[in-house]
Amino acid sequence: MSEKPHHRDDEKTGGIQVIARAAKILNALGEQPGGMSLGEIAQAVDLPRSTVQRIVAALDATQWCVATAPAACALGQRCCV
């Protein structure tokens, strides 16, 4: 029974990557005040739609973006302060 070594650098890189991706999504939404579909966001930030959907769900839960229609969102209250 061998355990995979714990790599702290991998965790840091993964954490930084998701923050960078979230920032790219927020920047894309900031350029489109009317909001964007998940597909439009995915194209704008060059990420898979499933990744965008997961990040947008987390941003929505923390009010950084808000759902405007099924599969669409815009910047939320936290971005407008």
Coordinates of C-alpha atoms in Angstrom, one line a residue, residues 37-71:
S37 CA -24.2 32.9 -21.7
L38 CA -21.9 30.2 -20.3
G39 CA -21.0 29.3 -23.9
E40 CA -20.0 32.9 -24.6
I41 CA -17.9 33.1 -21.5
A42 CA -16.2 29.8 -22.3
Q43 CA -15.3 31.1 -25.8
A44 CA -14.1 34.5 -24.4
V45 CA -11.8 32.9 -21.8
D46 CA -10.8 29.8 -23.8
L47 CA -12.0 27.3 -21.2
P48 CA -14.3 24.3 -21.4
R49 CA -18.0 25.2 -20.7
S50 CA -18.1 22.7 -17.8
T51 CA -15.2 24.5 -16.1
V52 CA -16.9 27.8 -16.7
Q53 CA -20.1 26.4 -15.3
R54 CA -18.4 25.2 -12.1
I55 CA -16.6 28.5 -11.5
V56 CA -19.6 30.6 -12.3
A57 CA -21.6 28.5 -9.8
A58 CA -19.1 29.3 -7.1
L59 CA -19.0 33.0 -8.1
D60 CA -22.8 33.1 -8.0
A61 CA -22.9 31.6 -4.5
T62 CA -20.6 34.3 -3.3
Q63 CA -22.4 37.1 -5.2
W64 CA -19.5 37.9 -7.5
C65 CA -21.9 37.2 -10.4
V66 CA -25.6 36.6 -10.7
A67 CA -27.7 34.4 -12.9
T68 CA -29.7 36.5 -15.4
A69 CA -31.3 33.6 -17.3
P70 CA -30.8 29.8 -17.5
A71 CA -27.1 29.3 -18.4

